[in-house]
Amino acid sequence: MLLDYDRMGGLRVALLGFTALVAGFLLLPVVFIVLLSFGSSRWLAFPPPGWTLKWYQELFADPAWLDAALTSARIATMTAILAVAIGLLASFALVRGRFAGREILRGLLLTPMVLPIVVFAIAIYAFFLRLGLGGTTIGFVIAHTVLALPFAIIPIATALEGFDKSIEDAAIVCGASPLEARLRITLPSIRIGIFSAAIFSFLASWDEVVVAIFMASPSLQTLPVKIWGSLRSDLSPVIAAASSLLVGLTLALMLVTALLQRKFRT
Amino acid sequence: MTHPFLSIRNLRKAFGAIVAVHDVTLDIPRGEFLTFLGPSGSGKSTTLYAIAGFQDPSSGDVLLEEKSLLAVPSHKRNIGMVFQRYTLFPHLTVAENVAFPLRVRRRSDAEVKKKVADMLALVRLESFAGRLPGALSGGQQQRVALARALAYDPPILLMDEPLSALDKKLREEIQGEIRRIHRETGVTILYVTHDQEEALHLSDRIALFKDGRIEQTGTGEDLYLRPATDFVAGFIGNSNFLAAEHLDTINGTATIRMTDGSVISGVRPNGTFGKGQKTRLMIRPEAFSMERSPASAELNVEIVDIAFYGERRRIVARIAAGQEVDIRPTSAAMQSQGVSPCSRQVFFDPATAFLFPA
Ligand SMILES: Nc1ncnc2c1ncn2[C@@H]1O[C@H](COP(=O)(O)OP(=O)(O)O)[C@@H](O)[C@H]1O
Ligand SMILES: [Mg+2]
C-alpha cells in the first residue's frame, strides 16, 4: 500500500501529532461543557472560580427538563425497537434475497446516512403536516426510525453475512420449521449485531436535533430541542449540565457496546 | 419383489444453464452404507440436497418406502444430516445441540436427557456435554454433529464430506467411528466424498459420479476389479493405460498388439471393437509380477527406478513407446531378490487387464 503506517518513518510522528490535534479540537468543546457544568460561575466563566453541583440540582428540580429527558428516552427507545425490527427483516432480504432491485433497495435504505439532514427534516415536516403527524410522538418515532435504519441495518446485515447459513439449514433438517430455525438459532447467533443495532439506533434518535426541531411542539420536546431552545433565551450553566448528561449517556452506551463486542469476539 | 427402501428416480437438477445432475437413478436397501464418490462438481452434493429437501429437483423423484418425499418440506422429512462445514449451533452447549432436534419434537425432559446421554456416549464425548462448540476441535465438532443427526433415530443419515476439513490421521480415526456407529445403529447412510480411499474404506456400495450421472454402482471390489468404464478404472485405485491395437475378440476375450509389436491374447474387452481399432489396455500396478507363470502375458519394459515403500516396492518402468508404467508387484520372492535397473520382461494375468476404447 502507498500509505503504509509501518513504513512512514518520521512522517509517523507528524501523523500522530496531527491526529491528536484534530481529536483534541473535536473533543475540547465537550470537555469544556462538562467542566463548566460543575463550575460555580453563573456566566460560564472559565476557568471556573469554584466547583458546585447546583446546576444539576436546578436541572433535576425543573420538571420541564425532566420531561424533555423522558420524552427523549421514550422516543429513542421506540425508535430503537422499530428500527431493529425493520432492520432485521431488511437485512434478511438484503443478505439472503436474490431479487431484482436488491441493490437499489439497499441504497434506498442507507440514503438517510448521506442525505443532508436539513433537507430530510424539511421534507418530512411538510409531509407530516399534511398527515397531521407533526408534533406527535408517533411522527417523531417514524422520522427518527427512518434516520436510524442505516445504523440498524449495517450491524445486523454484517452479522448475518458472517453467519453460515448451513447452520440454519442444519436446524431445519433437525426438524425446526424455517421460522423456528431463524428464531431459535439464527437470531441468537447474530445477537451482538442486533444489540449494536439497538444501541446505535437509540443514539441516532437520542442526540438528533435537526429533525427534532421541526417535529417538536411546545408540549413535545426532546432533550436536544430543549437545550437548543434554552440556549436562545438564556445562557445558563443548567444547559451545560443537561448537555453533560446527554453526552454521558451516549458515552456509556458506546462503552457497553464496545465491551460486549470485545467479549463476543473472544 | 420387495420394494427398495430409498429410491432415487431419474433425478435431474439444473441451475439455469448449468445442469448439476443429469439423470440419477439409484435404489438403496435399508441399512446400507452407500457412498457417492466422484470428482468435485460431479453433482454429488446436489443429489444429496435433493434428498434432504434443500434443492427442488427439476424432474425425477425421491421415494422413501414408495412414498415421494418431494412434497414434504425439509423439516418434516425426519432425515439426519451432517454437513461439510461445522454447523453446531454456536450459542448452545454440546448437550443442548444434541437435544435440539428432540426439543423441537417436544419430547419429554426425561427422554431428552436420556437420549442426549446415549448419543454422547455413542460418539464418546460424554465429558464434553457442557462445552460450547467454539471450545471443541474440528473432529469433535463433527462427532457432536453426528450425535445430533442421530438423536431422533432418523431412518436415513446424509453426510456431505463431513471429514474433508480434517487432517489425514484424524480422518481415519473418525472413519472408524462412523463404521462402528453404522454397525451399532443400523441406520441407512448416504455418504458423499471425493476421496476414493475413504469410499473404499467405509462403504457397502459406491455410486461413482461423473458430470451429473452415475458412471457405475457396485461394491468397492466391483469397481476395482470390474470397472465399467475407463473413468471408473482411472478413478478407483491406480491404473496404467497403454496404447494397443485390437486384433480380434473370440468368446469374450480379446487379442491385441502392443506398440512394440508384441501380441497379447486373453484380455477382457470392455465394449465391442473392430479389427485394427485403436484401444487402451488398462493394467493395475498390483497386477504385475516379476516372474512368469503359466497363464501370464509379458510386457517388455526398461526399468527406470525402484523405490522402497515399506510394505511394497514401486517400480517405474518405460515401454518402447516411451510411456511410463507404474509397477507394484506383490510377489514376496521379488522383495527379497530385488530388481536392478535393466531391460527386462514383466508379467501380468491378461484376465485382470481391461481393454477400453482409445
Ligand atoms: N446453487 C447453485 N447454483 C448454480 N450452480 C450450482 C449450484 N449448486 C451447484 N451448482 C453447480 O452444479 C454442479 C454440481 O455441484 P455439486 O453437486 O456441488 O458437486 P459435488 O458435490 O459433486 O462437488 C457444479 O458445477 C456446481 O457449480
Ligand atoms: Mg459437494
XYZ file of C-alpha atoms and ligand atoms in Angstrom:
652
model
C 0.000 0.000 0.000
C 1.126 3.503 -0.740
C 0.415 4.779 2.746
C 1.766 2.013 4.910
C 1.862 3.169 8.506
C 4.836 0.954 9.336
C 6.961 2.386 6.555
C 6.320 6.112 7.014
C 9.329 6.742 9.247
C 9.423 10.321 10.532
C 6.066 11.086 8.949
C 4.577 8.805 11.565
C 5.240 11.282 14.337
C 3.738 14.072 12.242
C 0.652 11.989 11.519
C 0.261 11.078 15.169
C 0.557 14.737 16.170
C -1.939 15.851 13.561
C -4.437 13.162 14.601
C -4.095 14.178 18.231
C -4.665 17.803 17.254
C -7.843 17.005 15.313
C -9.152 14.739 18.079
C -8.377 17.418 20.643
C -10.076 20.084 18.557
C -13.203 17.935 18.308
C -13.259 16.830 21.923
C -12.231 20.055 23.653
C -15.641 21.787 23.474
C -17.247 18.717 25.049
C -14.674 18.709 27.822
C -15.274 22.440 28.399
C -19.020 21.960 28.616
C -18.634 19.214 31.197
C -16.196 21.321 33.237
C -18.465 24.359 33.036
C -21.432 22.331 34.248
C -19.583 21.871 37.543
C -18.330 25.474 37.685
C -19.846 27.924 40.140
C -19.915 30.914 37.778
C -23.374 31.841 36.523
C -21.766 33.459 33.475
C -19.904 30.341 32.361
C -16.537 31.922 33.191
C -13.504 29.803 32.535
C -11.585 28.718 34.499
C -14.462 28.419 36.991
C -13.955 30.334 40.275
C -15.188 27.261 42.226
C -16.936 23.901 41.869
C -20.592 23.110 42.541
C -23.429 20.641 41.848
C -26.118 23.283 41.994
C -26.755 23.402 38.240
C -27.551 19.700 38.350
C -29.868 20.337 41.324
C -31.582 23.073 39.358
C -31.814 20.787 36.336
C -33.475 17.967 38.243
C -35.760 20.370 40.073
C -37.192 21.734 36.811
C -39.988 19.465 35.544
C -39.567 20.837 32.005
C -36.028 19.410 31.790
C -37.053 16.089 33.269
C -39.972 15.946 30.900
C -37.682 16.583 27.913
C -35.258 13.878 29.041
C -38.077 11.360 29.467
C -39.526 12.297 26.085
C -36.111 11.758 24.510
C -35.713 8.395 26.217
C -39.213 7.309 25.225
C -38.815 8.306 21.572
C -35.314 6.831 21.366
C -36.491 3.531 22.847
C -39.424 3.235 20.470
C -37.163 4.221 17.590
C -34.650 1.548 18.568
C -37.331 -1.167 18.761
C -38.855 -0.193 15.442
C -35.507 0.243 13.669
C -34.248 -3.145 14.893
C -37.469 -4.883 13.844
C -37.430 -3.343 10.371
C -33.631 -3.644 10.189
C -33.823 -7.385 10.848
C -36.343 -8.006 8.091
C -34.473 -5.712 5.701
C -31.148 -7.403 6.479
C -32.560 -10.846 5.684
C -33.832 -9.507 2.374
C -30.552 -7.748 1.540
C -28.238 -10.576 2.611
C -30.236 -13.662 1.668
C -32.590 -12.381 -1.003
C -31.968 -12.876 -4.719
C -34.333 -10.436 -6.374
C -34.181 -7.698 -8.955
C -33.649 -4.273 -7.414
C -31.928 -5.555 -4.299
C -29.031 -3.134 -4.686
C -31.454 -0.265 -5.256
C -33.288 -1.212 -2.076
C -30.003 -1.325 -0.169
C -29.096 2.131 -1.455
C -32.520 3.496 -0.584
C -32.439 2.143 2.971
C -28.981 3.593 3.578
C -29.729 7.000 1.988
C -30.636 8.775 5.263
C -26.983 8.424 6.253
C -25.782 10.619 3.393
C -28.809 12.811 2.726
C -28.346 16.378 4.077
C -30.289 16.188 7.300
C -31.962 19.564 6.891
C -33.378 18.540 3.516
C -34.828 15.420 5.078
C -36.174 17.442 8.002
C -37.988 19.954 5.800
C -39.387 17.236 3.565
C -40.738 15.132 6.390
C -42.032 18.222 8.203
C -44.086 19.230 5.185
C -45.258 15.680 4.640
C -46.250 15.104 8.277
C -48.081 18.418 8.477
C -50.386 17.126 5.791
C -50.889 13.817 7.564
C -51.413 15.550 10.888
C -48.410 13.773 12.359
C -46.422 16.945 13.099
C -45.716 17.389 16.805
C -46.890 13.878 17.688
C -44.862 11.140 19.335
C -45.681 8.747 16.524
C -44.468 11.254 13.930
C -41.275 11.754 15.912
C -40.685 8.000 16.105
C -41.339 7.447 12.397
C -38.981 10.260 11.381
C -36.248 9.066 13.713
C -36.708 5.439 12.627
C -36.019 6.428 9.035
C -32.830 8.170 10.208
C -31.832 5.255 12.451
C -32.427 2.491 9.884
C -28.936 2.576 8.337
C -27.430 2.274 11.811
C -29.631 -0.756 12.491
C -29.188 -2.425 9.110
C -25.404 -2.178 8.905
C -24.521 -4.145 12.071
C -27.317 -6.696 11.583
C -26.503 -7.303 7.913
C -22.814 -7.619 8.749
C -23.531 -10.185 11.467
C -25.886 -12.082 9.169
C -23.282 -12.163 6.396
C -20.814 -13.667 8.858
C -23.304 -16.331 9.907
C -23.013 -19.592 7.949
C -26.432 -20.401 6.511
C -25.552 -24.109 6.732
C -26.118 -23.768 10.488
C -29.693 -22.651 9.866
C -30.097 -25.493 7.345
C -28.829 -27.917 9.990
C -31.548 -26.694 12.365
C -34.153 -27.245 9.646
C -33.028 -30.828 8.941
C -33.175 -31.336 12.699
C -36.910 -30.684 12.434
C -37.264 -26.962 13.113
C -39.514 -25.056 10.719
C -37.686 -22.288 8.818
C -39.231 -19.659 11.127
C -38.332 -21.629 14.253
C -34.780 -22.145 12.988
C -34.385 -18.403 12.474
C -35.840 -17.502 15.848
C -34.047 -20.149 17.893
C -30.746 -20.447 16.055
C -30.044 -17.571 13.667
C -31.196 -14.663 15.861
C -29.242 -15.768 18.958
C -26.195 -16.328 16.761
C -26.279 -12.748 15.445
C -27.363 -11.207 18.755
C -24.303 -8.978 19.005
C -25.285 -7.361 15.684
C -28.853 -6.911 16.910
C -27.642 -5.425 20.165
C -25.315 -2.975 18.414
C -28.178 -2.044 16.100
C -30.414 -1.304 19.090
C -27.847 0.941 20.755
C -26.859 2.779 17.586
C -30.492 3.443 16.643
C -31.241 4.569 20.183
C -28.357 7.022 19.979
C -29.293 8.164 16.468
C -32.589 9.351 17.967
C -31.271 10.365 21.389
C -28.898 13.073 20.167
C -30.728 14.066 16.974
C -31.606 17.765 16.885
C -32.392 18.987 13.368
C -35.403 16.812 12.580
C -36.428 17.054 16.225
C -36.649 20.857 15.994
C -39.027 20.543 13.070
C -41.087 17.800 14.695
C -41.281 19.339 18.165
C -44.244 21.234 19.595
C -44.322 23.266 22.809
C -45.701 20.212 24.612
C -43.433 17.661 22.962
C -39.738 18.440 23.224
C -36.750 16.166 23.293
C -33.673 16.973 25.329
C -31.614 18.343 22.399
C -34.562 20.541 21.378
C -34.950 21.824 24.911
C -31.225 22.595 25.077
C -31.431 24.413 21.775
C -34.463 26.392 22.902
C -32.977 27.369 26.262
C -29.754 28.385 24.613
C -31.573 31.101 22.725
C -33.425 32.510 25.726
C -30.745 32.470 28.419
C -27.247 31.099 28.643
C -27.363 29.255 31.967
C -24.935 26.616 33.253
C -28.014 24.365 33.586
C -27.710 23.879 29.842
C -24.158 22.678 30.321
C -25.409 20.205 32.921
C -28.115 18.911 30.567
C -25.595 18.619 27.752
C -23.224 16.733 30.011
C -25.930 14.220 30.833
C -26.684 13.801 27.141
C -23.007 13.170 26.400
C -22.669 10.926 29.462
C -25.422 8.524 28.427
C -24.113 8.426 24.869
C -20.614 7.587 26.077
C -21.894 4.954 28.471
C -23.877 3.196 25.751
C -20.957 3.273 23.324
C -18.733 1.828 26.002
C -21.153 -1.005 26.733
C -21.316 -1.825 23.022
C -17.541 -1.832 22.679
C -17.133 -4.087 25.711
C -19.788 -6.513 24.500
C -18.258 -6.686 21.048
C -14.889 -7.457 22.548
C -16.376 -10.154 24.781
C -18.127 -11.820 21.840
C -15.045 -11.799 19.681
C -13.026 -13.883 22.146
C -40.275 -58.421 -5.324
C -39.715 -56.274 -2.262
C -39.620 -52.552 -2.874
C -36.416 -50.611 -2.273
C -36.143 -48.625 0.961
C -34.950 -45.408 -0.642
C -35.262 -44.833 -4.338
C -33.928 -42.029 -6.493
C -35.663 -41.990 -9.876
C -34.347 -40.113 -12.906
C -33.301 -37.181 -10.784
C -32.356 -34.055 -12.705
C -31.386 -30.647 -11.397
C -30.477 -27.641 -13.485
C -29.350 -24.243 -12.213
C -30.219 -22.075 -15.178
C -27.971 -23.262 -17.977
C -25.807 -25.391 -15.666
C -27.062 -28.949 -15.306
C -25.697 -30.150 -11.958
C -27.416 -33.548 -12.060
C -28.410 -35.035 -15.417
C -30.118 -38.300 -14.680
C -29.550 -40.230 -11.483
C -31.421 -43.430 -10.664
C -30.497 -45.468 -7.633
C -32.118 -47.912 -5.209
C -30.795 -48.154 -1.690
C -31.776 -51.024 0.632
C -32.441 -50.382 4.319
C -29.317 -50.324 6.448
C -26.895 -49.885 3.570
C -23.845 -47.636 3.706
C -23.746 -46.131 0.236
C -21.176 -43.581 -0.860
C -21.447 -41.016 -3.638
C -17.901 -40.835 -4.931
C -16.715 -38.574 -7.704
C -14.661 -35.544 -8.598
C -15.628 -32.090 -7.381
C -18.580 -30.665 -9.311
C -19.948 -34.052 -10.387
C -23.328 -33.496 -8.713
C -22.937 -35.499 -5.502
C -23.962 -32.743 -3.100
C -26.813 -31.600 -5.307
C -28.238 -35.145 -5.286
C -27.867 -35.319 -1.506
C -29.523 -31.922 -1.068
C -32.440 -33.057 -3.200
C -32.947 -35.942 -0.762
C -32.673 -33.553 2.203
C -35.156 -31.197 0.571
C -32.889 -28.180 0.171
C -32.965 -28.403 -3.614
C -36.133 -28.982 -5.587
C -35.240 -31.279 -8.461
C -36.042 -30.062 -11.981
C -37.521 -33.501 -12.631
C -37.445 -37.009 -11.243
C -38.476 -38.281 -7.846
C -37.155 -39.381 -4.468
C -39.137 -42.148 -2.781
C -38.834 -43.395 0.774
C -40.648 -46.701 1.203
C -42.501 -45.984 -2.030
C -43.779 -42.575 -0.914
C -42.486 -39.482 -2.680
C -40.563 -37.102 -0.433
C -40.710 -34.167 -2.815
C -43.846 -32.604 -1.370
C -42.527 -32.962 2.194
C -40.655 -29.871 3.462
C -37.119 -30.430 4.783
C -38.017 -30.133 8.429
C -40.715 -32.799 8.149
C -38.593 -35.373 6.294
C -37.105 -36.733 9.514
C -33.716 -37.162 7.861
C -30.387 -36.791 9.656
C -27.626 -34.776 8.042
C -24.001 -33.950 8.763
C -22.613 -31.095 6.688
C -19.217 -30.424 5.214
C -18.897 -27.260 7.253
C -19.137 -27.087 11.015
C -22.786 -26.457 11.759
C -23.117 -26.771 15.520
C -25.297 -24.035 16.992
C -22.642 -21.668 18.362
C -24.640 -20.352 21.324
C -25.706 -23.778 22.628
C -23.627 -26.290 24.565
C -22.806 -29.717 23.158
C -25.660 -31.289 25.142
C -28.105 -28.566 24.050
C -27.061 -29.066 20.442
C -27.810 -32.781 20.609
C -31.062 -32.039 22.458
C -32.240 -29.506 19.861
C -33.957 -31.943 17.429
C -35.690 -33.600 20.397
C -36.816 -30.257 21.827
C -38.373 -29.187 18.531
C -40.162 -32.554 18.567
C -41.498 -31.686 22.041
C -40.097 -34.805 23.679
C -40.273 -35.024 27.464
C -37.365 -33.756 29.559
C -36.607 -37.238 30.830
C -36.466 -38.669 27.330
C -34.303 -35.802 26.065
C -31.887 -36.247 28.930
C -31.543 -39.975 28.380
C -31.196 -39.701 24.625
C -28.554 -36.960 24.853
C -26.540 -39.108 27.251
C -26.863 -42.131 24.929
C -25.820 -40.122 21.884
C -22.820 -38.516 23.574
C -21.769 -41.986 24.706
C -22.164 -43.238 21.133
C -19.691 -40.623 19.852
C -17.603 -40.895 23.045
C -17.906 -37.260 24.077
C -19.719 -37.668 27.403
C -17.295 -35.414 29.215
C -17.827 -32.553 26.747
C -21.571 -32.132 27.365
C -21.261 -28.675 28.920
C -18.827 -27.160 26.429
C -19.639 -24.635 23.752
C -18.806 -25.642 20.155
C -16.095 -22.986 19.961
C -14.124 -24.928 22.580
C -14.042 -28.148 20.515
C -11.648 -29.340 17.824
C -12.945 -29.846 14.281
C -13.102 -33.615 14.738
C -15.044 -33.289 17.980
C -17.472 -30.830 16.380
C -18.248 -33.288 13.588
C -18.791 -36.063 16.119
C -21.255 -33.871 18.002
C -22.933 -33.080 14.665
C -23.201 -36.839 14.119
C -24.737 -37.317 17.565
C -27.208 -34.507 16.866
C -28.146 -36.008 13.491
C -28.801 -39.428 15.029
C -30.573 -38.252 18.192
C -34.053 -38.585 16.678
C -33.393 -42.027 15.151
C -33.775 -40.889 11.551
C -34.210 -43.707 9.029
C -31.607 -42.097 6.770
C -28.396 -40.266 7.574
C -26.885 -37.994 4.920
C -23.244 -36.963 5.198
C -21.700 -34.429 2.824
C -17.891 -34.699 3.004
C -18.005 -34.434 6.812
C -14.302 -35.150 7.211
C -12.853 -33.070 4.393
C -11.647 -30.316 6.723
C -9.752 -32.702 8.998
C -6.193 -33.941 8.699
C -5.483 -37.476 7.493
C -4.893 -39.153 10.827
C -7.998 -37.701 12.445
C -9.973 -38.539 9.338
C -9.047 -42.207 9.570
C -9.894 -42.270 13.244
C -13.365 -40.811 12.687
C -13.926 -43.108 9.690
C -13.513 -45.964 12.155
C -16.051 -44.298 14.460
C -18.528 -43.855 11.617
C -18.243 -47.539 10.659
C -18.792 -48.576 14.256
C -21.804 -46.281 14.586
C -23.251 -47.669 11.345
C -22.842 -51.190 12.718
C -24.337 -50.329 16.087
C -27.326 -48.291 14.880
C -28.107 -49.955 11.543
C -29.042 -46.559 10.086
C -29.049 -46.222 6.292
C -26.198 -43.900 5.358
C -25.662 -41.895 2.189
C -22.154 -40.534 2.322
C -20.516 -38.067 -0.079
C -16.777 -37.914 -0.652
C -14.268 -37.226 -3.399
C -11.689 -39.414 -1.659
C -11.659 -42.943 -3.126
C -9.782 -44.404 -0.169
C -12.432 -43.082 2.201
C -15.159 -44.510 -0.024
C -13.497 -47.932 -0.239
C -12.873 -47.988 3.494
C -16.388 -47.032 4.590
C -18.969 -48.230 2.124
C -21.028 -51.284 1.381
C -21.555 -49.891 -2.095
C -20.216 -46.963 -4.058
C -22.011 -44.906 -6.697
C -19.338 -43.274 -8.816
C -20.442 -39.880 -10.150
C -19.201 -38.167 -13.271
C -20.679 -34.996 -14.779
C -24.052 -35.343 -13.078
C -24.509 -39.020 -13.868
C -23.708 -42.262 -12.099
C -20.931 -43.991 -14.006
C -21.116 -47.260 -12.076
C -22.657 -48.553 -8.862
C -21.219 -51.500 -7.007
C -19.060 -52.686 -4.151
C -15.542 -51.315 -3.943
C -14.342 -54.661 -5.251
C -16.716 -54.490 -8.225
C -15.444 -51.071 -9.176
C -11.836 -52.046 -8.685
C -11.881 -55.452 -10.371
C -14.633 -54.911 -12.911
C -14.656 -51.245 -13.881
C -17.455 -50.488 -16.334
C -15.639 -47.596 -17.972
C -12.136 -46.236 -18.216
C -13.242 -43.360 -15.979
C -14.060 -45.842 -13.205
C -10.797 -47.689 -13.814
C -8.886 -44.430 -13.605
C -10.713 -43.113 -10.538
C -10.641 -46.220 -8.340
C -7.198 -47.454 -7.450
C -4.192 -46.869 -9.637
C -4.037 -47.875 -13.237
C -1.830 -47.870 -16.307
C -3.390 -47.194 -19.681
C -1.257 -48.494 -22.559
C -1.998 -47.927 -26.239
C -2.871 -51.134 -28.118
C -4.407 -52.223 -31.411
C -7.360 -54.590 -31.274
C -6.894 -57.677 -33.481
C -9.998 -59.713 -32.709
C -12.316 -60.902 -29.971
C -13.337 -64.555 -29.586
C -15.538 -65.919 -26.794
C -15.314 -62.707 -24.828
C -11.535 -62.474 -24.755
C -9.563 -60.182 -26.999
C -6.232 -60.367 -28.729
C -4.283 -57.142 -29.131
C -0.994 -55.866 -30.495
C 1.106 -53.554 -28.331
C 3.088 -50.639 -29.794
C 6.296 -52.681 -29.782
C 4.630 -55.344 -31.943
C 4.166 -57.965 -29.236
C 0.804 -59.739 -29.288
C -1.195 -60.435 -26.138
C -4.322 -62.588 -26.016
C -6.855 -63.258 -23.294
C -7.520 -59.638 -22.188
C -11.074 -58.585 -21.275
C -12.712 -56.236 -23.759
C -14.975 -53.516 -22.337
C -17.241 -52.982 -25.324
C -17.037 -54.320 -28.853
C -14.122 -53.414 -31.033
C -13.408 -53.780 -34.742
C -10.267 -55.244 -36.237
C -7.433 -52.755 -36.172
C -9.299 -50.366 -33.850
C -7.130 -48.271 -31.557
C -7.728 -49.158 -27.906
C -6.185 -48.670 -24.483
C -5.203 -51.559 -22.239
C -5.697 -50.950 -18.515
C -3.391 -52.862 -16.162
C -3.352 -52.302 -12.394
C 0.152 -51.699 -10.969
C -0.527 -54.509 -8.493
C -1.355 -56.940 -11.302
C 2.271 -57.097 -12.393
C 4.632 -59.796 -11.291
C 8.339 -60.217 -11.887
C 8.085 -63.978 -12.537
C 6.484 -65.805 -15.382
C 3.561 -68.089 -14.555
C 1.691 -70.441 -16.922
C -1.203 -68.072 -17.713
C 0.719 -64.822 -17.756
C 1.321 -62.418 -20.599
C 4.500 -60.415 -20.822
C 5.425 -56.811 -21.377
C 8.860 -55.604 -22.468
C 9.976 -52.709 -20.328
C 13.033 -50.843 -19.282
C 13.271 -50.426 -15.518
C 13.878 -46.753 -14.718
C 13.654 -46.506 -10.974
C 12.859 -48.635 -7.951
C 11.559 -47.084 -4.773
C 11.035 -48.828 -1.468
C 7.710 -48.066 0.250
C 7.837 -50.263 3.315
C 5.227 -52.889 2.625
C 5.936 -52.942 -1.087
C 8.252 -51.711 -3.767
C 7.284 -49.366 -6.514
C 8.957 -49.719 -9.854
C 8.884 -47.076 -12.526
C 9.413 -48.675 -15.936
C 9.128 -47.494 -19.504
C 7.820 -49.245 -22.599
C 9.421 -48.844 -26.010
C 6.982 -46.069 -26.982
C 8.379 -44.054 -24.090
C 5.321 -44.196 -21.838
C 5.922 -44.799 -18.147
C 4.392 -47.820 -16.420
C 3.693 -47.971 -12.703
C 4.512 -51.425 -11.319
C 3.875 -52.541 -7.747
C 4.483 -56.261 -7.630
C 3.003 -58.182 -4.716
C 5.289 -61.196 -5.055
C 7.282 -61.882 -1.920
C 10.070 -63.531 -3.902
C 10.731 -60.316 -5.761
C 11.038 -58.398 -2.495
C 13.969 -60.490 -1.371
C 15.707 -60.852 -4.719
C 15.459 -57.217 -5.684
C 15.420 -55.812 -9.168
C 18.169 -53.761 -10.701
C 17.714 -51.186 -13.471
C 17.815 -53.026 -16.815
C 15.700 -54.042 -19.776
C 13.531 -56.992 -18.981
C 10.073 -58.508 -19.132
C 7.351 -58.050 -16.547
C 4.326 -60.331 -16.383
C 0.609 -59.976 -15.752
C -2.516 -62.113 -15.925
C -4.376 -60.887 -19.040
C -7.683 -61.751 -17.353
C -7.072 -58.818 -14.965
C -6.371 -56.408 -17.827
C -9.207 -54.483 -19.492
C -9.482 -53.114 -22.964
C -11.133 -49.679 -23.340
C -11.778 -47.552 -26.398
C -8.968 -45.114 -27.128
N -26.809 -23.201 -6.190
C -26.138 -23.439 -7.343
N -26.215 -22.560 -8.360
C -25.558 -22.786 -9.519
N -24.800 -23.859 -9.765
C -24.679 -24.772 -8.799
C -25.335 -24.615 -7.532
N -25.031 -25.685 -6.756
C -24.226 -26.459 -7.507
N -24.016 -25.924 -8.722
C -23.203 -26.497 -9.808
O -23.619 -27.818 -10.017
C -22.514 -28.664 -10.243
C -22.512 -29.809 -9.242
O -22.301 -29.307 -7.965
P -22.242 -30.223 -6.666
O -23.464 -31.066 -6.603
O -21.993 -29.333 -5.507
O -20.966 -31.117 -6.961
P -20.121 -32.029 -5.957
O -20.798 -32.078 -4.645
O -20.041 -33.359 -6.642
O -18.770 -31.399 -5.879
C -21.284 -27.787 -10.151
O -20.886 -27.463 -11.458
C -21.744 -26.582 -9.411
O -21.028 -25.460 -9.835
Mg -20.004 -31.264 -2.763
